[in-house]
mmCIF file of C-alpha atoms in Angstrom:
data_model
loop_
_atom_site.group_PDB
_atom_site.id
_atom_site.type_symbol
_atom_site.label_atom_id
_atom_site.label_comp_id
_atom_site.label_asym_id
_atom_site.label_seq_id
_atom_site.Cartn_x
_atom_site.Cartn_y
_atom_site.Cartn_z
ATOM 1 C CA MET A 1 22.597 30.486 -11.731
ATOM 2 C CA PRO A 2 21.716 29.039 -15.086
ATOM 3 C CA ARG A 3 18.183 27.837 -15.596
ATOM 4 C CA SER A 4 16.919 25.352 -18.071
ATOM 5 C CA ALA A 5 13.917 27.518 -18.752
ATOM 6 C CA PRO A 6 14.383 30.424 -21.152
ATOM 7 C CA ALA A 7 13.302 33.090 -18.724
ATOM 8 C CA TYR A 8 13.168 33.329 -15.012
ATOM 9 C CA PHE A 9 11.697 36.143 -12.979
ATOM 10 C CA THR A 10 11.884 36.622 -9.282
ATOM 11 C CA MET A 11 9.966 39.162 -7.288
ATOM 12 C CA ALA A 12 10.367 39.495 -3.566
ATOM 13 C CA ILE A 13 8.222 41.658 -1.338
ATOM 14 C CA HIS A 14 9.213 41.991 2.264
ATOM 15 C CA ALA A 15 7.492 43.708 5.112
ATOM 16 C CA GLY A 16 9.147 44.647 8.357
ATOM 17 C CA ARG A 17 9.225 43.362 11.835
ATOM 18 C CA ILE A 18 6.063 43.296 13.865
ATOM 19 C CA GLY A 19 6.365 44.046 17.556
ATOM 20 C CA GLN A 20 9.007 42.054 19.345
ATOM 21 C CA SER A 21 8.265 38.753 17.747
ATOM 22 C CA SER A 22 10.360 37.457 14.915
ATOM 23 C CA THR A 23 7.415 37.467 12.573
ATOM 24 C CA PHE A 24 7.970 38.764 9.100
ATOM 25 C CA LEU A 25 5.610 39.043 6.263
ATOM 26 C CA CYS A 26 7.345 37.667 3.280
ATOM 27 C CA PHE A 27 6.111 37.015 -0.199
ATOM 28 C CA HIS A 28 8.355 35.444 -2.737
ATOM 29 C CA ILE A 29 6.895 34.946 -6.110
ATOM 30 C CA ASN A 30 8.743 33.075 -8.784
ATOM 31 C CA CYS A 31 7.441 33.180 -12.266
ATOM 32 C CA GLN A 32 9.091 30.563 -14.387
ATOM 33 C CA GLU A 33 8.347 30.802 -18.022
ATOM 34 C CA ILE A 34 8.731 27.439 -19.657
ATOM 35 C CA ALA A 35 8.726 27.176 -23.390
ATOM 36 C CA TYR A 36 8.009 24.008 -25.258
ATOM 37 C CA PRO A 37 9.548 24.443 -28.704
ATOM 38 C CA ASN A 38 8.192 22.127 -31.378
ATOM 39 C CA ASN A 39 5.773 20.638 -28.834
ATOM 40 C CA THR A 40 8.650 18.962 -27.002
ATOM 41 C CA ALA A 41 8.568 19.200 -23.234
ATOM 42 C CA VAL A 42 11.506 20.941 -21.585
ATOM 43 C CA VAL A 43 13.850 18.429 -20.073
ATOM 44 C CA THR A 44 15.278 19.448 -16.770
ATOM 45 C CA ASN A 45 18.908 18.828 -15.804
ATOM 46 C CA ALA A 46 20.644 17.647 -12.647
ATOM 47 C CA GLU A 47 21.626 21.180 -11.586
ATOM 48 C CA SER A 48 18.116 22.523 -11.901
ATOM 49 C CA VAL A 49 16.846 19.804 -9.542
ATOM 50 C CA ASP A 50 19.314 20.992 -6.905
ATOM 51 C CA GLU A 51 18.458 24.620 -7.607
ATOM 52 C CA GLU A 52 14.778 23.948 -7.160
ATOM 53 C CA LEU A 53 15.390 22.108 -3.896
ATOM 54 C CA ILE A 54 17.693 24.853 -2.592
ATOM 55 C CA GLN A 55 15.123 27.480 -3.442
ATOM 56 C CA ARG A 56 12.525 25.522 -1.490
ATOM 57 C CA VAL A 57 14.846 25.283 1.507
ATOM 58 C CA GLN A 58 15.461 29.012 1.288
ATOM 59 C CA ASN A 59 11.696 29.443 1.368
ATOM 60 C CA GLY A 60 11.458 27.483 4.603
ATOM 61 C CA ASP A 61 10.878 23.927 3.373
ATOM 62 C CA GLN A 62 12.971 21.667 5.588
ATOM 63 C CA ASN A 63 11.783 18.506 3.808
ATOM 64 C CA ALA A 64 13.454 19.781 0.653
ATOM 65 C CA PHE A 65 16.747 19.888 2.524
ATOM 66 C CA GLY A 66 16.053 16.319 3.618
ATOM 67 C CA LEU A 67 15.996 15.341 -0.059
ATOM 68 C CA LEU A 68 19.367 17.017 -0.598
ATOM 69 C CA VAL A 69 20.740 15.089 2.392
ATOM 70 C CA ARG A 70 19.375 11.821 0.993
ATOM 71 C CA LYS A 71 20.913 12.642 -2.358
ATOM 72 C CA TYR A 72 24.377 13.568 -1.092
ATOM 73 C CA GLU A 73 24.798 11.573 2.125
ATOM 74 C CA HIS A 74 26.818 8.871 0.340
ATOM 75 C CA LYS A 75 29.208 11.313 -1.277
ATOM 76 C CA VAL A 76 29.602 13.320 1.921
ATOM 77 C CA GLY A 77 30.187 10.207 4.035
ATOM 78 C CA PHE A 78 32.653 9.020 1.431
ATOM 79 C CA VAL A 79 34.613 12.301 1.548
ATOM 80 C CA ILE A 80 34.661 12.512 5.348
ATOM 81 C CA ALA A 81 35.859 8.923 5.551
ATOM 82 C CA ARG A 82 39.034 10.039 3.759
ATOM 83 C CA TYR A 83 39.926 12.053 6.836
ATOM 84 C CA ILE A 84 38.359 10.121 9.685
ATOM 85 C CA SER A 85 38.401 6.369 10.034
ATOM 86 C CA ASP A 86 36.085 5.820 12.986
ATOM 87 C CA THR A 87 32.538 5.159 11.748
ATOM 88 C CA HIS A 88 30.807 6.926 14.632
ATOM 89 C CA GLU A 89 33.001 9.963 14.225
ATOM 90 C CA VAL A 90 32.220 10.038 10.497
ATOM 91 C CA GLU A 91 28.503 10.061 11.365
ATOM 92 C CA ASP A 92 28.972 12.961 13.765
ATOM 93 C CA VAL A 93 31.017 14.984 11.295
ATOM 94 C CA ALA A 94 28.527 14.238 8.518
ATOM 95 C CA GLN A 95 25.680 15.508 10.708
ATOM 96 C CA GLU A 96 27.704 18.615 11.493
ATOM 97 C CA THR A 97 28.459 19.126 7.811
ATOM 98 C CA PHE A 98 24.797 19.033 6.810
ATOM 99 C CA ILE A 99 23.755 21.241 9.716
ATOM 100 C CA LYS A 100 26.373 23.815 8.705
ATOM 101 C CA ALA A 101 25.176 23.631 5.117
ATOM 102 C CA TYR A 102 21.565 24.102 6.197
ATOM 103 C CA ARG A 103 22.413 27.092 8.371
ATOM 104 C CA ALA A 104 24.411 28.702 5.576
ATOM 105 C CA ILE A 105 22.131 27.825 2.681
ATOM 106 C CA HIS A 106 20.689 31.331 2.497
ATOM 107 C CA ARG A 107 24.202 32.425 1.502
ATOM 108 C CA PHE A 108 24.463 29.849 -1.282
ATOM 109 C CA ARG A 109 24.244 31.862 -4.478
ATOM 110 C CA GLY A 110 24.788 29.138 -7.031
ATOM 111 C CA ASP A 111 28.220 30.350 -8.162
ATOM 112 C CA SER A 112 29.331 26.735 -7.993
ATOM 113 C CA ALA A 113 27.448 23.454 -8.007
ATOM 114 C CA PHE A 114 25.757 22.624 -4.740
ATOM 115 C CA TYR A 115 27.875 19.521 -4.264
ATOM 116 C CA THR A 116 31.123 21.480 -4.726
ATOM 117 C CA TRP A 117 29.954 23.864 -2.004
ATOM 118 C CA LEU A 118 28.885 20.981 0.242
ATOM 119 C CA TYR A 119 32.178 19.195 -0.394
ATOM 120 C CA ARG A 120 34.182 22.193 0.895
ATOM 121 C CA ILE A 121 32.051 22.272 4.033
ATOM 122 C CA ALA A 122 32.616 18.543 4.545
ATOM 123 C CA VAL A 123 36.393 18.873 4.121
ATOM 124 C CA ASN A 124 36.635 21.879 6.442
ATOM 125 C CA THR A 125 34.418 20.262 9.063
ATOM 126 C CA SER A 126 36.523 17.092 8.943
ATOM 127 C CA LYS A 127 39.769 19.039 9.316
ATOM 128 C CA ASN A 128 38.389 21.153 12.149
ATOM 129 C CA TYR A 129 37.240 18.003 13.874
ATOM 130 C CA LEU A 130 40.702 16.454 13.619
ATOM 131 C CA VAL A 131 42.308 19.628 14.967
ATOM 132 C CA SER A 132 39.833 19.707 17.862
ATOM 133 C CA GLN A 133 40.838 16.131 18.637
ATOM 134 C CA LYS A 134 44.515 17.147 18.471
ATOM 135 C CA ARG A 135 44.990 14.999 15.425
ATOM 136 C CA ARG A 136 46.790 16.135 12.319
ATOM 137 C CA PRO A 137 44.711 16.645 9.171
ATOM 138 C CA PRO A 138 46.290 15.581 5.868
ATOM 139 C CA ASP A 139 48.506 18.158 4.167
ATOM 140 C CA SER A 140 46.734 18.164 0.840
ATOM 141 C CA ASP A 141 43.149 17.997 -0.330
ATOM 142 C CA LEU A 142 41.640 16.470 -3.380
ATOM 143 C CA GLU A 143 39.007 18.418 -5.190
ATOM 144 C CA ALA A 144 35.519 16.976 -5.370
ATOM 145 C CA SER A 145 35.888 16.241 -9.071
ATOM 146 C CA GLU A 146 39.235 14.495 -8.500
ATOM 147 C CA ILE A 147 37.735 12.172 -5.913
ATOM 148 C CA GLU A 148 34.954 11.236 -8.295
ATOM 149 C CA SER A 149 37.240 10.731 -11.244
ATOM 150 C CA THR A 150 40.042 8.855 -9.491
ATOM 151 C CA GLY A 151 37.970 7.009 -6.940
ATOM 152 C CA ILE A 152 40.872 7.480 -4.551
ATOM 153 C CA GLY A 153 38.549 7.426 -1.559
ATOM 154 C CA ARG A 154 37.826 3.778 -2.205
ATOM 155 C CA VAL A 155 41.291 2.681 -1.183
ATOM 156 C CA MET A 156 41.758 5.211 1.577
ATOM 157 C CA HIS A 157 39.069 4.007 3.879
ATOM 158 C CA ASP A 158 37.897 0.737 5.259
ATOM 159 C CA ILE A 159 34.436 0.636 6.808
ATOM 160 C CA ASP A 160 34.782 -2.760 8.397
ATOM 161 C CA THR A 161 33.179 -2.056 11.707
ATOM 162 C CA PRO A 162 30.994 -5.114 12.366
ATOM 163 C CA GLU A 163 27.507 -3.585 12.354
ATOM 164 C CA ALA A 164 27.902 -0.898 9.672
ATOM 165 C CA GLY A 165 30.048 -3.112 7.493
ATOM 166 C CA ALA A 166 27.644 -6.046 7.529
ATOM 167 C CA LEU A 167 24.673 -4.031 6.298
ATOM 168 C CA SER A 168 26.757 -2.113 3.781
ATOM 169 C CA ARG A 169 28.130 -5.326 2.355
ATOM 170 C CA GLU A 170 24.666 -6.850 2.185
ATOM 171 C CA ILE A 171 23.296 -3.787 0.389
ATOM 172 C CA ALA A 172 26.207 -3.757 -2.040
ATOM 173 C CA GLN A 173 25.857 -7.489 -2.682
ATOM 174 C CA THR A 174 22.120 -7.177 -3.274
ATOM 175 C CA VAL A 175 22.559 -4.333 -5.733
ATOM 176 C CA THR A 176 25.282 -6.024 -7.762
ATOM 177 C CA ASP A 177 23.625 -9.459 -7.706
ATOM 178 C CA THR A 178 20.282 -8.056 -8.827
ATOM 179 C CA LEU A 179 21.932 -5.959 -11.522
ATOM 180 C CA HIS A 180 23.710 -8.991 -12.930
ATOM 181 C CA ARG A 181 20.478 -10.970 -13.045
ATOM 182 C CA LEU A 182 18.786 -8.293 -15.141
ATOM 183 C CA PRO A 183 18.482 -8.532 -18.924
ATOM 184 C CA GLU A 184 21.639 -7.178 -20.505
ATOM 185 C CA GLU A 185 20.013 -4.112 -22.063
ATOM 186 C CA LEU A 186 18.646 -2.982 -18.693
ATOM 187 C CA GLN A 187 21.966 -3.607 -16.995
ATOM 188 C CA GLN A 188 23.884 -1.728 -19.665
ATOM 189 C CA ALA A 189 21.516 1.257 -19.658
ATOM 190 C CA LEU A 190 21.792 1.679 -15.892
ATOM 191 C CA GLU A 191 25.569 1.250 -15.893
ATOM 192 C CA LEU A 192 26.033 3.804 -18.658
ATOM 193 C CA ARG A 193 23.948 6.232 -16.662
ATOM 194 C CA GLU A 194 25.357 5.635 -13.180
ATOM 195 C CA LEU A 195 28.979 4.764 -13.969
ATOM 196 C CA GLN A 196 29.631 6.838 -17.072
ATOM 197 C CA GLY A 197 27.219 9.639 -16.196
ATOM 198 C CA MET A 198 25.932 9.660 -19.765
ATOM 199 C CA SER A 199 22.793 11.532 -20.760
ATOM 200 C CA TYR A 200 19.763 9.601 -21.949
ATOM 201 C CA GLU A 201 20.356 10.971 -25.413
ATOM 202 C CA ASP A 202 23.933 9.670 -25.499
ATOM 203 C CA ILE A 203 22.834 6.308 -24.115
ATOM 204 C CA ALA A 204 20.158 6.082 -26.801
ATOM 205 C CA GLU A 205 22.786 6.787 -29.417
ATOM 206 C CA GLN A 206 25.190 4.225 -28.013
ATOM 207 C CA MET A 207 22.549 1.535 -27.553
ATOM 208 C CA ARG A 208 20.896 2.404 -30.870
ATOM 209 C CA CYS A 209 17.429 2.667 -29.426
ATOM 210 C CA PRO A 210 14.814 5.390 -28.953
ATOM 211 C CA LEU A 211 15.085 7.830 -26.064
ATOM 212 C CA GLY A 212 11.862 6.509 -24.547
ATOM 213 C CA THR A 213 13.316 3.023 -24.442
ATOM 214 C CA VAL A 214 16.325 4.298 -22.510
ATOM 215 C CA ARG A 215 14.043 5.961 -19.995
ATOM 216 C CA SER A 216 12.097 2.776 -19.571
ATOM 217 C CA ARG A 217 15.143 0.513 -19.299
ATOM 218 C CA ILE A 218 16.834 2.638 -16.658
ATOM 219 C CA PHE A 219 13.643 2.851 -14.644
ATOM 220 C CA ARG A 220 12.973 -0.902 -14.874
ATOM 221 C CA ALA A 221 16.511 -1.679 -13.785
ATOM 222 C CA ARG A 222 16.201 0.621 -10.783
ATOM 223 C CA GLU A 223 12.801 -0.721 -9.888
ATOM 224 C CA ALA A 224 14.045 -4.311 -9.934
ATOM 225 C CA ILE A 225 17.001 -3.514 -7.684
ATOM 226 C CA ASP A 226 14.862 -1.371 -5.418
ATOM 227 C CA LYS A 227 12.429 -4.232 -4.933
ATOM 228 C CA GLU A 228 15.249 -6.349 -3.489
ATOM 229 C CA LEU A 229 16.691 -3.462 -1.499
ATOM 230 C CA ARG A 230 13.497 -2.418 0.243
ATOM 231 C CA PRO A 231 13.415 -5.216 2.851
ATOM 232 C CA LEU A 232 17.017 -4.489 3.836
ATOM 233 C CA LEU A 233 16.390 -0.802 4.443
ATOM 234 C CA ALA A 234 12.937 -1.081 5.990
ATOM 235 C CA MET B 1 5.291 8.397 -10.407
ATOM 236 C CA THR B 2 8.425 6.344 -9.665
ATOM 237 C CA GLU B 3 9.308 6.470 -13.366
ATOM 238 C CA LYS B 4 9.187 10.258 -13.167
ATOM 239 C CA LEU B 5 11.303 10.022 -10.036
ATOM 240 C CA SER B 6 13.880 7.952 -11.907
ATOM 241 C CA GLU B 7 14.013 10.562 -14.670
ATOM 242 C CA LEU B 8 14.207 13.383 -12.164
ATOM 243 C CA ILE B 9 17.166 11.792 -10.374
ATOM 244 C CA ASP B 10 19.003 11.650 -13.680
ATOM 245 C CA GLY B 11 18.086 15.238 -14.505
ATOM 246 C CA GLU B 12 16.060 13.989 -17.478
ATOM 247 C CA LEU B 13 12.565 14.811 -16.340
ATOM 248 C CA ARG B 14 10.122 15.907 -19.007
ATOM 249 C CA GLY B 15 7.642 18.467 -17.820
ATOM 250 C CA ASP B 16 7.163 20.459 -14.688
ATOM 251 C CA LEU B 17 9.987 19.976 -12.237
ATOM 252 C CA ALA B 18 8.336 21.962 -9.447
ATOM 253 C CA THR B 19 5.182 19.834 -9.459
ATOM 254 C CA GLN B 20 7.110 16.576 -9.406
ATOM 255 C CA LEU B 21 9.370 17.759 -6.621
ATOM 256 C CA SER B 22 6.384 18.918 -4.598
ATOM 257 C CA GLN B 23 4.959 15.419 -4.738
ATOM 258 C CA ILE B 24 8.234 13.834 -3.661
ATOM 259 C CA VAL B 25 8.811 16.319 -0.857
ATOM 260 C CA ALA B 26 5.320 15.728 0.497
ATOM 261 C CA ASP B 27 5.217 11.937 0.155
ATOM 262 C CA GLY B 28 7.195 9.899 2.692
ATOM 263 C CA ALA B 29 7.209 6.766 0.501
ATOM 264 C CA LEU B 30 8.542 8.703 -2.486
ATOM 265 C CA ARG B 31 11.259 10.222 -0.297
ATOM 266 C CA GLN B 32 12.310 6.710 0.675
ATOM 267 C CA THR B 33 12.368 5.693 -2.983
ATOM 268 C CA TRP B 34 14.412 8.795 -3.820
ATOM 269 C CA SER B 35 16.836 7.714 -1.100
ATOM 270 C CA ARG B 36 17.107 4.122 -2.327
ATOM 271 C CA TYR B 37 17.555 5.129 -5.974
ATOM 272 C CA HIS B 38 20.458 7.360 -4.961
ATOM 273 C CA ARG B 39 21.861 4.553 -2.857
ATOM 274 C CA ILE B 40 21.804 2.219 -5.858
ATOM 275 C CA GLY B 41 23.867 4.738 -7.807
ATOM 276 C CA ALA B 42 26.312 5.149 -4.919
ATOM 277 C CA VAL B 43 26.813 1.395 -4.645
ATOM 278 C CA LEU B 44 27.410 1.044 -8.383
ATOM 279 C CA ARG B 45 29.962 3.874 -8.253
ATOM 280 C CA GLU B 46 31.568 2.186 -5.246
ATOM 281 C CA GLU B 47 31.080 5.227 -3.051
ATOM 282 C CA HIS B 48 31.409 3.232 0.117
ATOM 283 C CA SER B 49 30.036 5.552 2.732
ATOM 284 C CA PRO B 50 30.297 4.396 6.337
ATOM 285 C CA LEU B 51 27.101 6.267 7.226
ATOM 286 C CA SER B 52 24.398 4.075 8.677
ATOM 287 C CA ALA B 53 21.322 3.242 6.613
ATOM 288 C CA ASP B 54 19.085 5.456 8.750
ATOM 289 C CA PHE B 55 21.436 8.451 8.720
ATOM 290 C CA ALA B 56 19.118 10.646 6.650
ATOM 291 C CA ALA B 57 16.080 9.790 8.769
ATOM 292 C CA ARG B 58 17.945 10.640 11.978
ATOM 293 C CA PHE B 59 19.261 13.830 10.433
ATOM 294 C CA GLU B 60 15.764 14.892 9.382
ATOM 295 C CA ALA B 61 14.627 14.407 12.971
ATOM 296 C CA ARG B 62 17.458 16.641 14.151
ATOM 297 C CA LEU B 63 16.651 19.181 11.444
ATOM 298 C CA LYS B 64 13.250 19.784 13.035
ATOM 299 C CA ASP B 65 15.038 21.527 15.911
ATOM 300 C CA GLU B 66 16.749 23.921 13.542
ATOM 301 C CA PRO B 67 15.381 27.385 12.777
ATOM 302 C CA VAL B 68 13.239 27.554 9.668
ATOM 303 C CA ILE B 69 14.544 29.774 6.903
ATOM 304 C CA LEU B 70 11.656 31.936 5.800
ATOM 305 C CA CYS B 71 13.010 34.252 3.129
ATOM 306 C CA PRO B 72 15.473 33.495 0.370
ATOM 307 C CA GLN B 73 18.258 35.455 -1.194
ATOM 308 C CA ARG B 74 17.915 34.992 -4.915
ATOM 309 C CA ASP B 75 19.766 36.147 -7.971
ATOM 310 C CA GLY B 76 21.332 39.178 -6.323
ATOM 311 C CA ASN B 77 17.976 40.753 -5.469
ATOM 312 C CA ALA B 78 17.766 42.526 -2.164
ATOM 313 C CA ALA B 79 16.162 40.036 0.108
ATOM 314 C CA ILE B 80 15.852 39.532 3.802
ATOM 315 C CA VAL B 81 16.972 36.286 5.273
ATOM 316 C CA VAL B 82 15.003 35.572 8.367
ATOM 317 C CA VAL B 83 15.242 32.660 10.657
ATOM 318 C CA LYS B 84 12.601 31.882 13.191
ATOM 319 C CA ALA B 85 14.343 31.595 16.512
ATOM 320 C CA SER B 86 14.349 28.139 17.957
ATOM 321 C CA PRO B 87 13.309 27.659 21.597
ATOM 322 C CA ASP B 88 16.954 27.230 22.598
ATOM 323 C CA GLU B 89 17.926 30.488 20.939
ATOM 324 C CA SER B 90 15.071 32.361 22.604
ATOM 325 C CA VAL B 91 16.251 31.172 25.981
ATOM 326 C CA GLY B 92 19.781 32.287 25.126
ATOM 327 C CA VAL B 93 18.653 35.731 24.022
ATOM 328 C CA ARG B 94 16.494 36.154 27.123
ATOM 329 C CA LEU B 95 19.414 35.113 29.337
ATOM 330 C CA TRP B 96 21.662 37.766 27.800
ATOM 331 C CA GLN B 97 18.945 40.391 28.084
ATOM 332 C CA ASN B 98 18.492 39.579 31.769
ATOM 333 C CA LEU B 99 22.223 39.644 32.382
ATOM 334 C CA ALA B 100 22.527 43.037 30.672
ATOM 335 C CA LEU B 101 19.628 44.372 32.760
ATOM 336 C CA ALA B 102 21.164 43.060 35.980
ATOM 337 C CA ALA B 103 24.543 44.582 35.102
ATOM 338 C CA SER B 104 22.931 47.964 34.375
ATOM 339 C CA LEU B 105 21.037 47.953 37.679
ATOM 340 C CA ALA B 106 24.212 47.017 39.546
ATOM 341 C CA ALA B 107 26.098 49.895 37.918
ATOM 342 C CA ILE B 108 23.316 52.369 38.794
ATOM 343 C CA ALA B 109 23.224 51.114 42.385
ATOM 344 C CA LEU B 110 27.003 51.503 42.730
ATOM 345 C CA LEU B 111 26.988 55.049 41.346
ATOM 346 C CA SER B 112 24.013 56.004 43.517
ATOM 347 C CA TRP B 113 25.769 54.735 46.620
ATOM 348 C CA HIS B 114 28.808 56.832 45.804
ATOM 349 C CA GLN B 115 26.667 59.891 45.073
ATOM 350 C CA PHE B 116 24.038 59.825 47.781
ATOM 351 C CA GLY B 117 24.620 56.986 50.104
ATOM 352 C CA ASN B 118 28.078 57.713 51.534
ATOM 353 C CA PRO B 119 27.364 57.698 55.258
ATOM 354 C CA ALA B 120 30.712 59.260 56.120
ATOM 355 C CA VAL B 121 29.500 62.750 55.071
ATOM 356 C CA LYS B 122 25.907 63.578 56.025
ATOM 357 C CA ARG B 123 24.449 66.418 53.973
ATOM 358 C CA GLY B 124 23.992 69.558 56.112
ATOM 359 C CA GLY B 125 26.016 68.159 59.024
ATOM 360 C CA PRO B 126 29.217 69.683 60.445
ATOM 361 C CA ASP B 127 31.410 67.361 58.371
ATOM 362 C CA TYR B 128 29.592 68.436 55.206
ATOM 363 C CA VAL B 129 30.076 72.184 55.967
ATOM 364 C CA ALA B 130 33.746 71.646 56.787
ATOM 365 C CA GLN B 131 34.211 69.772 53.539
ATOM 366 C CA LEU B 132 32.589 72.574 51.546
ATOM 367 C CA GLN B 133 34.807 75.228 53.207
ATOM 368 C CA GLN B 134 37.859 73.122 52.571
ATOM 369 C CA SER B 135 37.110 72.714 48.886
ATOM 370 C CA SER B 136 36.260 76.419 48.558
ATOM 371 C CA GLN B 137 39.629 77.386 50.023
ATOM 372 C CA LYS B 138 41.357 75.055 47.594
ATOM 373 C CA VAL B 139 39.666 76.754 44.673
ATOM 374 C CA GLN B 140 40.586 80.225 45.982
ATOM 375 C CA GLN B 141 44.195 79.182 46.326
ATOM 376 C CA ARG B 142 44.381 77.865 42.813
ATOM 377 C CA ALA B 143 43.513 80.975 40.825
ATOM 378 C CA ARG B 144 42.306 84.526 41.103
ATOM 379 C CA PRO B 145 39.934 85.630 38.345
ATOM 380 C CA ALA B 146 40.878 88.622 36.246
ATOM 381 C CA ASP B 147 37.804 90.725 35.474
ATOM 382 C CA ASP B 148 35.019 92.098 37.705
ATOM 383 C CA LEU B 149 32.283 89.727 36.606
ATOM 384 C CA ASP B 150 34.463 86.692 37.271
ATOM 385 C CA ILE B 151 35.422 88.096 40.675
ATOM 386 C CA TYR B 152 31.742 88.577 41.499
ATOM 387 C CA LEU B 153 30.868 85.026 40.467
ATOM 388 C CA PHE B 154 33.861 83.651 42.292
ATOM 389 C CA GLU B 155 33.097 85.534 45.538
ATOM 390 C CA HIS B 156 29.420 84.530 45.553
ATOM 391 C CA GLY B 157 29.870 81.047 44.197
ATOM 392 C CA GLN B 158 30.105 79.444 47.618
ATOM 393 C CA TYR B 159 26.633 80.834 48.554
ATOM 394 C CA ALA B 160 24.956 79.471 45.485
ATOM 395 C CA SER B 161 22.615 76.524 45.890
ATOM 396 C CA VAL B 162 24.495 73.269 45.616
ATOM 397 C CA SER B 163 23.121 70.689 43.300
ATOM 398 C CA ASP B 164 22.514 67.155 44.474
ATOM 399 C CA LEU B 165 25.003 66.155 41.883
ATOM 400 C CA ASN B 166 28.424 66.656 43.406
ATOM 401 C CA GLY B 167 30.248 66.446 40.157
ATOM 402 C CA LEU B 168 31.008 69.140 37.613
ATOM 403 C CA MET B 169 27.486 70.605 37.668
ATOM 404 C CA ALA B 170 28.008 71.921 41.216
ATOM 405 C CA TYR B 171 30.567 74.416 39.858
ATOM 406 C CA THR B 172 28.638 75.392 36.759
ATOM 407 C CA LYS B 173 26.920 78.776 36.876
ATOM 408 C CA PHE B 174 24.531 80.230 34.391
ATOM 409 C CA VAL B 175 24.814 83.972 33.913
ATOM 410 C CA SER B 176 23.490 86.513 31.458
ATOM 411 C CA TYR B 177 24.782 89.926 30.433
ATOM 412 C CA GLY B 178 22.633 93.017 30.420
ATOM 413 C CA ASN B 179 22.981 95.974 27.986
ATOM 414 C CA GLY B 180 26.440 97.511 28.139
ATOM 415 C CA ASP B 181 27.886 94.854 30.441
#
């Protein structure tokens, strides 16, 4: 598992079982050595955020798993909806997917990205669900990266159930309307980040502005949209 | 803090990731913001998920019933993965333990009845003696031992004390040889 920090040490000390209870003494000490060359702070990356959260879950922090769910619920729901059209069934399968992931997270070793691992669980859970319902799963799968790059899921599923669809449409409308009302530089910075997946450095180069300005623009754009979104999701 | 959160979501955080994440994990309002920021990205990417807006909150409530993972497995180091049993699991384990115990007691009771409780043959009664003589005759008919020691054991075997166990042990004799025998 690659780390952004130059060195990473892990020491685990485990004591045995006490009596008949399931109590274990467990100490897990992580020593992360962070270097700041030329007085520049180390910048983390998207993978290291997931790694840190996974490590916390593996150390017993359920709230950390909640953050992973909040991060990936849209992607997971989007993938499951390729297989299952009923909204309530998608919810059930999504819950099952995340529960399976949580129960198996101690086996996640970081050989692949967390989302790739989660995606396979979502696909398998969807297929198993269809089989259990005596329905036929599709013959072929798309890989997680293919779905993201082709956007094929967009045309394969329609979420027009009255209640879910209404709120989803309102949220989508609010986000796009607010984005289009923003100053162009804020709008462009956020789009380059979210749609193109560009790094701040690349955005700074493209927009010909300092890195700090990119940070600020993306944050201000998010904050403005979030302000409009909050009442809808309260 | 929300500016840091924005950077963190993009994997562009400057500084200590662990500290920032600790704050987000612990703060309900920041978790909501984390959720909404990710939702904004999903909408812009047109990832139309049919999941309801409160999916994550409902899932987190369900997650509280799950066992807590206490020890990690990291970087190939030997590590123990322990889950604290949930109340449901404890009940399940106890049920199986009780079933196993009940099955064992039933097996012991059945064997005991066959061994000691068969009312058809009372120990020491005429039926019991007749049964012993019958089985002794059967053994005599089957084979005649070859050497003197075996003949002695065979002839006196029927007078030996009979164990309560009517199985193989009843026909097992322990002998020792003296000098020159």
